[in-house]
């Protein structure tokens, strides 16, 4: 495209027109060439790390080499299926991942009677007062806090709108966004498009060759994540009322290091008192994917 614009520029110079018309045509072609180079430079910066970017500095050969190396790392050239069949074409690789994720994230059948029995086995529930607080409408201040709480420039979801869009245009969008949040939170009306996401496979090592070497990451829409942040902020102070004190993850004020310290103290106590001790550690593989979310 750039060569085409340069050819057009040479053609304008060769035409026997007046100087004014030539000047206007040259300015238009110059603006298109600058815009084309600007778009190319932005694409280069997208494929480079933040440590390689300097504000106000044009991309150089270093950025080009970095971008190509980064693109080469992201490209999946071959993949082994579960039956050790090697797939090398882009169509077969896409079909393999699509089939695998469709089977991985399909609805899980549950026994509602068993779930009801499990819920009656001494599991703590929120009091009516706490439930009333959790169901209150979202005020503007709480929405503002949830919008600015997350890191900016995160990858957008299916709709292509990132969180930075809401923070930048806050004065214009705040009332409309507040209405959408309360529509989703109070009335529970969340469209299927709002809950859709993009699955990005992140390699776990330098040379991934099977599906287990990739970590699937789902990019959700910004409005859906803002509502999730509001609900999480409301739930966090109330979790201590229903969870056991030994629960460390997700509890405000608790740390996973406390669990490690408790295990070490149990070892030390058993050694000093000569008491028999048995410690069992369970690590469930893909446990979150084995829970029904319906």
mmCIF file of C-alpha atoms in Angstrom:
data_model
loop_
_atom_site.group_PDB
_atom_site.id
_atom_site.type_symbol
_atom_site.label_atom_id
_atom_site.label_comp_id
_atom_site.label_asym_id
_atom_site.label_seq_id
_atom_site.Cartn_x
_atom_site.Cartn_y
_atom_site.Cartn_z
ATOM 1 C CA UNK A 1 0.000 0.000 0.000
ATOM 2 C CA UNK A 2 2.845 2.393 0.785
ATOM 3 C CA UNK A 3 4.389 1.753 -2.650
ATOM 4 C CA UNK A 4 1.035 2.568 -4.217
ATOM 5 C CA UNK A 5 0.941 5.950 -2.468
ATOM 6 C CA UNK A 6 4.505 6.743 -3.596
ATOM 7 C CA UNK A 7 3.570 5.808 -7.176
ATOM 8 C CA UNK A 8 0.527 8.071 -6.941
ATOM 9 C CA UNK A 9 2.742 10.876 -5.628
ATOM 10 C CA UNK A 10 5.087 10.505 -8.606
ATOM 11 C CA UNK A 11 2.071 10.551 -10.922
ATOM 12 C CA UNK A 12 0.809 13.807 -9.392
ATOM 13 C CA UNK A 13 4.189 15.429 -9.927
ATOM 14 C CA UNK A 14 4.152 14.416 -13.591
ATOM 15 C CA UNK A 15 0.678 15.838 -14.291
ATOM 16 C CA UNK A 16 0.525 19.297 -15.991
ATOM 17 C CA UNK A 17 -1.808 20.775 -13.376
ATOM 18 C CA UNK A 18 -1.641 24.012 -11.485
ATOM 19 C CA UNK A 19 0.584 24.315 -8.458
ATOM 20 C CA UNK A 20 -2.375 24.683 -6.059
ATOM 21 C CA UNK A 21 -4.089 21.464 -7.113
ATOM 22 C CA UNK A 22 -0.777 19.590 -6.979
ATOM 23 C CA UNK A 23 -0.112 20.887 -3.479
ATOM 24 C CA UNK A 24 -3.516 19.713 -2.195
ATOM 25 C CA UNK A 25 -3.088 16.267 -3.770
ATOM 26 C CA UNK A 26 0.426 15.947 -2.331
ATOM 27 C CA UNK A 27 -0.785 16.861 1.156
ATOM 28 C CA UNK A 28 -3.540 14.250 1.004
ATOM 29 C CA UNK A 29 -1.111 11.543 -0.112
ATOM 30 C CA UNK A 30 1.394 12.575 2.550
ATOM 31 C CA UNK A 31 -1.278 12.335 5.249
ATOM 32 C CA UNK A 32 -2.210 8.822 4.072
ATOM 33 C CA UNK A 33 1.438 7.696 4.098
ATOM 34 C CA UNK A 34 1.927 9.086 7.617
ATOM 35 C CA UNK A 35 -1.258 7.383 8.807
ATOM 36 C CA UNK A 36 -0.189 4.086 7.248
ATOM 37 C CA UNK A 37 3.214 4.243 8.977
ATOM 38 C CA UNK A 38 1.537 5.185 12.257
ATOM 39 C CA UNK A 39 -0.731 2.121 12.107
ATOM 40 C CA UNK A 40 2.289 -0.063 11.326
ATOM 41 C CA UNK A 41 4.206 1.434 14.277
ATOM 42 C CA UNK A 42 1.294 0.807 16.641
ATOM 43 C CA UNK A 43 1.166 -2.845 15.590
ATOM 44 C CA UNK A 44 4.874 -3.167 16.308
ATOM 45 C CA UNK A 45 4.444 -1.709 19.790
ATOM 46 C CA UNK A 46 1.543 -4.063 20.531
ATOM 47 C CA UNK A 47 3.826 -7.064 19.979
ATOM 48 C CA UNK A 48 6.625 -5.733 22.204
ATOM 49 C CA UNK A 49 6.914 -5.639 25.977
ATOM 50 C CA UNK A 50 6.375 -2.560 28.094
ATOM 51 C CA UNK A 51 10.069 -2.496 29.035
ATOM 52 C CA UNK A 52 10.943 -1.983 25.340
ATOM 53 C CA UNK A 53 8.684 1.043 24.873
ATOM 54 C CA UNK A 54 9.851 4.621 25.328
ATOM 55 C CA UNK A 55 7.264 7.384 25.178
ATOM 56 C CA UNK A 56 7.804 9.668 22.182
ATOM 57 C CA UNK A 57 10.311 7.344 20.507
ATOM 58 C CA UNK A 58 9.582 5.882 17.098
ATOM 59 C CA UNK A 59 9.798 2.078 16.691
ATOM 60 C CA UNK A 60 13.172 0.905 15.453
ATOM 61 C CA UNK A 61 14.677 -2.286 14.049
ATOM 62 C CA UNK A 62 14.926 -3.543 17.633
ATOM 63 C CA UNK A 63 11.132 -3.338 18.001
ATOM 64 C CA UNK A 64 10.648 -5.093 14.659
ATOM 65 C CA UNK A 65 12.876 -8.021 15.675
ATOM 66 C CA UNK A 66 11.192 -8.190 19.090
ATOM 67 C CA UNK A 67 7.757 -8.219 17.479
ATOM 68 C CA UNK A 68 8.673 -11.009 15.064
ATOM 69 C CA UNK A 69 10.196 -13.082 17.849
ATOM 70 C CA UNK A 70 7.100 -12.537 19.986
ATOM 71 C CA UNK A 71 4.807 -13.548 17.116
ATOM 72 C CA UNK A 72 6.883 -16.668 16.473
ATOM 73 C CA UNK A 73 6.536 -17.712 20.130
ATOM 74 C CA UNK A 74 2.761 -17.294 19.999
ATOM 75 C CA UNK A 75 2.374 -19.350 16.815
ATOM 76 C CA UNK A 76 1.434 -22.998 17.364
ATOM 77 C CA UNK A 77 3.052 -24.982 14.551
ATOM 78 C CA UNK A 78 2.246 -28.500 15.744
ATOM 79 C CA UNK A 79 0.269 -30.247 18.449
ATOM 80 C CA UNK A 80 -0.070 -33.840 19.639
ATOM 81 C CA UNK A 81 -3.574 -35.114 20.291
ATOM 82 C CA UNK A 82 -4.418 -37.377 23.222
ATOM 83 C CA UNK A 83 -3.882 -40.442 21.017
ATOM 84 C CA UNK A 84 -0.383 -39.156 20.039
ATOM 85 C CA UNK A 85 -1.531 -38.108 16.571
ATOM 86 C CA UNK A 86 0.532 -35.183 15.298
ATOM 87 C CA UNK A 87 -1.373 -32.249 13.795
ATOM 88 C CA UNK A 88 0.567 -29.643 11.829
ATOM 89 C CA UNK A 89 -1.977 -27.721 9.741
ATOM 90 C CA UNK A 90 -3.640 -24.633 11.185
ATOM 91 C CA UNK A 91 -7.119 -26.026 10.424
ATOM 92 C CA UNK A 92 -6.527 -29.304 12.261
ATOM 93 C CA UNK A 93 -4.921 -27.511 15.235
ATOM 94 C CA UNK A 94 -7.873 -25.124 15.540
ATOM 95 C CA UNK A 95 -10.310 -28.029 15.272
ATOM 96 C CA UNK A 96 -8.452 -29.937 17.990
ATOM 97 C CA UNK A 97 -8.527 -27.043 20.462
ATOM 98 C CA UNK A 98 -12.147 -26.229 19.629
ATOM 99 C CA UNK A 99 -13.253 -29.818 20.238
ATOM 100 C CA UNK A 100 -11.242 -30.060 23.444
ATOM 101 C CA UNK A 101 -12.597 -26.835 24.946
ATOM 102 C CA UNK A 102 -16.139 -27.700 23.915
ATOM 103 C CA UNK A 103 -15.870 -30.952 25.863
ATOM 104 C CA UNK A 104 -14.030 -29.262 28.744
ATOM 105 C CA UNK A 105 -16.555 -26.477 29.338
ATOM 106 C CA UNK A 106 -19.822 -28.195 28.504
ATOM 107 C CA UNK A 107 -22.521 -28.155 31.250
ATOM 108 C CA UNK A 108 -21.940 -30.649 34.055
ATOM 109 C CA UNK A 109 -24.891 -32.806 35.038
ATOM 110 C CA UNK A 110 -25.618 -32.655 38.776
ATOM 111 C CA UNK A 111 -27.980 -34.368 41.177
ATOM 112 C CA UNK A 112 -30.053 -31.598 42.772
ATOM 113 C CA UNK A 113 -31.115 -33.885 45.630
ATOM 114 C CA UNK A 114 -27.484 -34.589 46.541
ATOM 115 C CA UNK A 115 -26.664 -30.877 46.396
ATOM 116 C CA UNK A 116 -29.567 -30.121 48.768
ATOM 117 C CA UNK A 117 -28.356 -32.803 51.177
ATOM 118 C CA UNK A 118 -24.833 -31.373 51.034
ATOM 119 C CA UNK A 119 -26.145 -27.892 51.795
ATOM 120 C CA UNK A 120 -27.918 -29.234 54.901
ATOM 121 C CA UNK A 121 -24.737 -30.776 56.361
ATOM 122 C CA UNK A 122 -23.908 -27.855 58.626
ATOM 123 C CA UNK A 123 -22.823 -25.419 55.921
ATOM 124 C CA UNK A 124 -23.162 -21.875 57.206
ATOM 125 C CA UNK A 125 -25.345 -19.399 55.318
ATOM 126 C CA UNK A 126 -25.647 -15.629 55.379
ATOM 127 C CA UNK A 127 -28.143 -14.048 57.739
ATOM 128 C CA UNK A 128 -31.142 -12.163 56.277
ATOM 129 C CA UNK A 129 -29.499 -8.884 57.296
ATOM 130 C CA UNK A 130 -26.335 -9.662 55.319
ATOM 131 C CA UNK A 131 -28.388 -10.825 52.340
ATOM 132 C CA UNK A 132 -30.282 -7.532 52.375
ATOM 133 C CA UNK A 133 -27.012 -5.578 52.285
ATOM 134 C CA UNK A 134 -25.631 -7.695 49.440
ATOM 135 C CA UNK A 135 -28.768 -7.101 47.356
ATOM 136 C CA UNK A 136 -28.815 -3.326 47.735
ATOM 137 C CA UNK A 137 -28.619 -1.226 44.534
ATOM 138 C CA UNK A 138 -25.159 -0.189 43.400
ATOM 139 C CA UNK A 139 -24.441 3.481 44.227
ATOM 140 C CA UNK A 140 -22.285 5.660 42.002
ATOM 141 C CA UNK A 141 -19.405 5.804 44.502
ATOM 142 C CA UNK A 142 -19.176 2.013 44.715
ATOM 143 C CA UNK A 143 -19.226 1.735 40.925
ATOM 144 C CA UNK A 144 -16.452 4.314 40.641
ATOM 145 C CA UNK A 145 -14.310 2.417 43.157
ATOM 146 C CA UNK A 146 -14.792 -0.897 41.320
ATOM 147 C CA UNK A 147 -13.976 0.707 37.970
ATOM 148 C CA UNK A 148 -10.680 2.193 39.150
ATOM 149 C CA UNK A 149 -9.710 -0.746 41.367
ATOM 150 C CA UNK A 150 -8.406 -2.988 38.604
ATOM 151 C CA UNK A 151 -5.242 -2.440 36.587
ATOM 152 C CA UNK A 152 -5.597 -0.424 33.425
ATOM 153 C CA UNK A 153 -4.728 -1.563 29.902
ATOM 154 C CA UNK A 154 -5.916 -5.114 30.453
ATOM 155 C CA UNK A 155 -6.897 -7.214 27.458
ATOM 156 C CA UNK A 156 -10.520 -6.624 26.386
ATOM 157 C CA UNK A 157 -13.161 -9.301 26.113
ATOM 158 C CA UNK A 158 -15.536 -10.360 23.362
ATOM 159 C CA UNK A 159 -16.945 -6.842 22.859
ATOM 160 C CA UNK A 160 -13.474 -5.279 22.380
ATOM 161 C CA UNK A 161 -14.025 -2.660 25.127
ATOM 162 C CA UNK A 162 -11.321 -2.462 27.781
ATOM 163 C CA UNK A 163 -11.654 -1.091 31.303
ATOM 164 C CA UNK A 164 -9.659 2.004 30.370
ATOM 165 C CA UNK A 165 -12.539 3.074 28.126
ATOM 166 C CA UNK A 166 -14.868 3.453 31.128
ATOM 167 C CA UNK A 167 -12.314 5.268 33.276
ATOM 168 C CA UNK A 168 -11.377 7.696 30.491
ATOM 169 C CA UNK A 169 -14.977 8.500 29.539
ATOM 170 C CA UNK A 170 -16.303 8.300 33.113
ATOM 171 C CA UNK A 171 -18.048 11.691 33.115
ATOM 172 C CA UNK A 172 -19.954 10.776 29.965
ATOM 173 C CA UNK A 173 -20.744 7.113 30.685
ATOM 174 C CA UNK A 174 -21.160 6.974 34.467
ATOM 175 C CA UNK A 175 -24.973 7.243 34.573
ATOM 176 C CA UNK A 176 -25.500 4.787 31.720
ATOM 177 C CA UNK A 177 -22.997 2.368 33.249
ATOM 178 C CA UNK A 178 -24.704 2.688 36.644
ATOM 179 C CA UNK A 179 -28.045 1.817 35.066
ATOM 180 C CA UNK A 180 -26.520 -1.232 33.352
ATOM 181 C CA UNK A 181 -24.920 -2.453 36.601
ATOM 182 C CA UNK A 182 -28.168 -2.209 38.562
ATOM 183 C CA UNK A 183 -30.039 -3.822 35.683
ATOM 184 C CA UNK A 184 -27.649 -6.779 35.894
ATOM 185 C CA UNK A 185 -27.402 -6.878 39.697
ATOM 186 C CA UNK A 186 -30.954 -6.176 40.886
ATOM 187 C CA UNK A 187 -32.980 -7.712 38.079
ATOM 188 C CA UNK A 188 -30.443 -10.433 37.257
ATOM 189 C CA UNK A 189 -30.722 -9.743 33.546
ATOM 190 C CA UNK A 190 -27.373 -10.535 32.008
ATOM 191 C CA UNK A 191 -27.391 -11.233 28.299
ATOM 192 C CA UNK A 192 -25.589 -14.183 26.768
ATOM 193 C CA UNK A 193 -23.310 -11.800 24.855
ATOM 194 C CA UNK A 194 -22.222 -10.127 28.116
ATOM 195 C CA UNK A 195 -21.168 -13.504 29.501
ATOM 196 C CA UNK A 196 -19.272 -14.566 26.385
ATOM 197 C CA UNK A 197 -15.486 -14.576 26.472
ATOM 198 C CA UNK A 198 -12.433 -15.212 24.348
ATOM 199 C CA UNK A 199 -10.210 -18.160 25.257
ATOM 200 C CA UNK A 200 -6.487 -17.461 24.909
ATOM 201 C CA UNK A 201 -4.036 -20.340 25.340
ATOM 202 C CA UNK A 202 -0.863 -19.332 27.158
ATOM 203 C CA UNK A 203 2.112 -21.709 26.787
ATOM 204 C CA UNK A 204 3.544 -23.098 30.021
ATOM 205 C CA UNK A 205 6.991 -23.743 28.565
ATOM 206 C CA UNK A 206 9.154 -22.661 25.645
ATOM 207 C CA UNK A 207 8.209 -25.585 23.384
ATOM 208 C CA UNK A 208 4.583 -26.647 23.992
ATOM 209 C CA UNK A 209 3.530 -29.690 21.939
ATOM 210 C CA UNK A 210 0.289 -30.883 23.565
ATOM 211 C CA UNK A 211 -2.827 -29.389 25.133
ATOM 212 C CA UNK A 212 -1.549 -29.874 28.691
ATOM 213 C CA UNK A 213 1.313 -27.466 27.926
ATOM 214 C CA UNK A 214 -1.172 -24.598 27.520
ATOM 215 C CA UNK A 215 -3.107 -22.670 30.148
ATOM 216 C CA UNK A 216 -6.508 -21.520 28.852
ATOM 217 C CA UNK A 217 -7.281 -17.951 29.893
ATOM 218 C CA UNK A 218 -10.755 -16.540 29.287
ATOM 219 C CA UNK A 219 -11.009 -12.825 28.491
ATOM 220 C CA UNK A 220 -14.343 -11.500 29.802
ATOM 221 C CA UNK A 221 -16.128 -8.269 28.974
ATOM 222 C CA UNK A 222 -15.285 -5.238 31.104
ATOM 223 C CA UNK A 223 -18.862 -4.603 32.322
ATOM 224 C CA UNK A 224 -19.170 -8.207 33.478
ATOM 225 C CA UNK A 225 -15.866 -7.940 35.387
ATOM 226 C CA UNK A 226 -16.908 -4.642 36.994
ATOM 227 C CA UNK A 227 -20.060 -6.269 38.395
ATOM 228 C CA UNK A 228 -18.017 -9.251 39.606
ATOM 229 C CA UNK A 229 -15.658 -6.829 41.388
ATOM 230 C CA UNK A 230 -18.596 -5.073 43.089
ATOM 231 C CA UNK A 231 -20.008 -8.389 44.328
ATOM 232 C CA UNK A 232 -16.558 -9.529 45.499
ATOM 233 C CA UNK A 233 -16.041 -6.285 47.447
ATOM 234 C CA UNK A 234 -19.384 -6.797 49.180
ATOM 235 C CA UNK A 235 -18.740 -10.462 49.969
ATOM 236 C CA UNK A 236 -15.209 -10.031 51.305
ATOM 237 C CA UNK A 237 -16.089 -8.553 54.742
ATOM 238 C CA UNK A 238 -18.830 -11.178 55.233
ATOM 239 C CA UNK A 239 -16.843 -14.335 54.457
ATOM 240 C CA UNK A 240 -15.551 -14.753 58.001
ATOM 241 C CA UNK A 241 -19.147 -15.347 59.143
ATOM 242 C CA UNK A 242 -19.586 -18.514 57.048
ATOM 243 C CA UNK A 243 -16.080 -19.878 56.405
ATOM 244 C CA UNK A 244 -13.897 -21.851 58.803
ATOM 245 C CA UNK A 245 -10.985 -19.972 60.439
ATOM 246 C CA UNK A 246 -8.564 -22.397 58.760
ATOM 247 C CA UNK A 247 -9.627 -21.055 55.358
ATOM 248 C CA UNK A 248 -6.773 -18.853 54.161
ATOM 249 C CA UNK A 249 -7.379 -18.123 50.487
ATOM 250 C CA UNK A 250 -9.724 -15.213 49.801
ATOM 251 C CA UNK A 251 -10.138 -14.198 53.449
ATOM 252 C CA UNK A 252 -9.166 -10.643 54.281
ATOM 253 C CA UNK A 253 -6.367 -10.617 56.842
ATOM 254 C CA UNK A 254 -5.377 -14.255 56.265
ATOM 255 C CA UNK A 255 -2.374 -15.418 54.320
ATOM 256 C CA UNK A 256 -1.405 -18.720 52.712
ATOM 257 C CA UNK A 257 1.867 -18.514 54.683
ATOM 258 C CA UNK A 258 -0.187 -19.141 57.838
ATOM 259 C CA UNK A 259 -1.122 -22.583 56.494
ATOM 260 C CA UNK A 260 2.557 -23.357 55.854
ATOM 261 C CA UNK A 261 3.438 -22.141 59.369
ATOM 262 C CA UNK A 262 0.717 -24.375 60.873
ATOM 263 C CA UNK A 263 2.134 -27.439 59.119
ATOM 264 C CA UNK A 264 5.662 -26.635 60.318
ATOM 265 C CA UNK A 265 4.417 -26.157 63.870
ATOM 266 C CA UNK A 266 2.672 -29.536 63.705
ATOM 267 C CA UNK A 267 5.927 -31.160 62.557
ATOM 268 C CA UNK A 268 7.879 -29.472 65.345
ATOM 269 C CA UNK A 269 5.309 -30.466 67.990
ATOM 270 C CA UNK A 270 5.343 -34.089 66.815
ATOM 271 C CA UNK A 271 9.148 -34.227 66.941
ATOM 272 C CA UNK A 272 9.375 -32.694 70.413
ATOM 273 C CA UNK A 273 6.580 -34.739 71.993
ATOM 274 C CA UNK A 274 7.389 -37.940 70.043
ATOM 275 C CA UNK A 275 3.765 -38.038 68.909
ATOM 276 C CA UNK A 276 2.849 -40.035 65.778
ATOM 277 C CA UNK A 277 1.740 -37.706 63.025
ATOM 278 C CA UNK A 278 0.183 -38.225 59.598
ATOM 279 C CA UNK A 279 -0.271 -35.319 57.193
ATOM 280 C CA UNK A 280 -2.149 -35.747 53.932
ATOM 281 C CA UNK A 281 -1.961 -33.253 51.071
ATOM 282 C CA UNK A 282 -4.552 -33.226 48.282
ATOM 283 C CA UNK A 283 -4.118 -31.402 44.985
ATOM 284 C CA UNK A 284 -7.114 -31.667 42.652
ATOM 285 C CA UNK A 285 -6.333 -31.262 38.961
ATOM 286 C CA UNK A 286 -8.498 -28.651 37.167
ATOM 287 C CA UNK A 287 -10.846 -28.581 40.133
ATOM 288 C CA UNK A 288 -12.581 -25.364 39.032
ATOM 289 C CA UNK A 289 -13.492 -26.962 35.697
ATOM 290 C CA UNK A 290 -15.114 -29.916 37.460
ATOM 291 C CA UNK A 291 -17.647 -27.762 39.341
ATOM 292 C CA UNK A 292 -21.053 -27.067 37.848
ATOM 293 C CA UNK A 293 -21.685 -23.338 37.386
ATOM 294 C CA UNK A 294 -25.271 -23.634 36.222
#
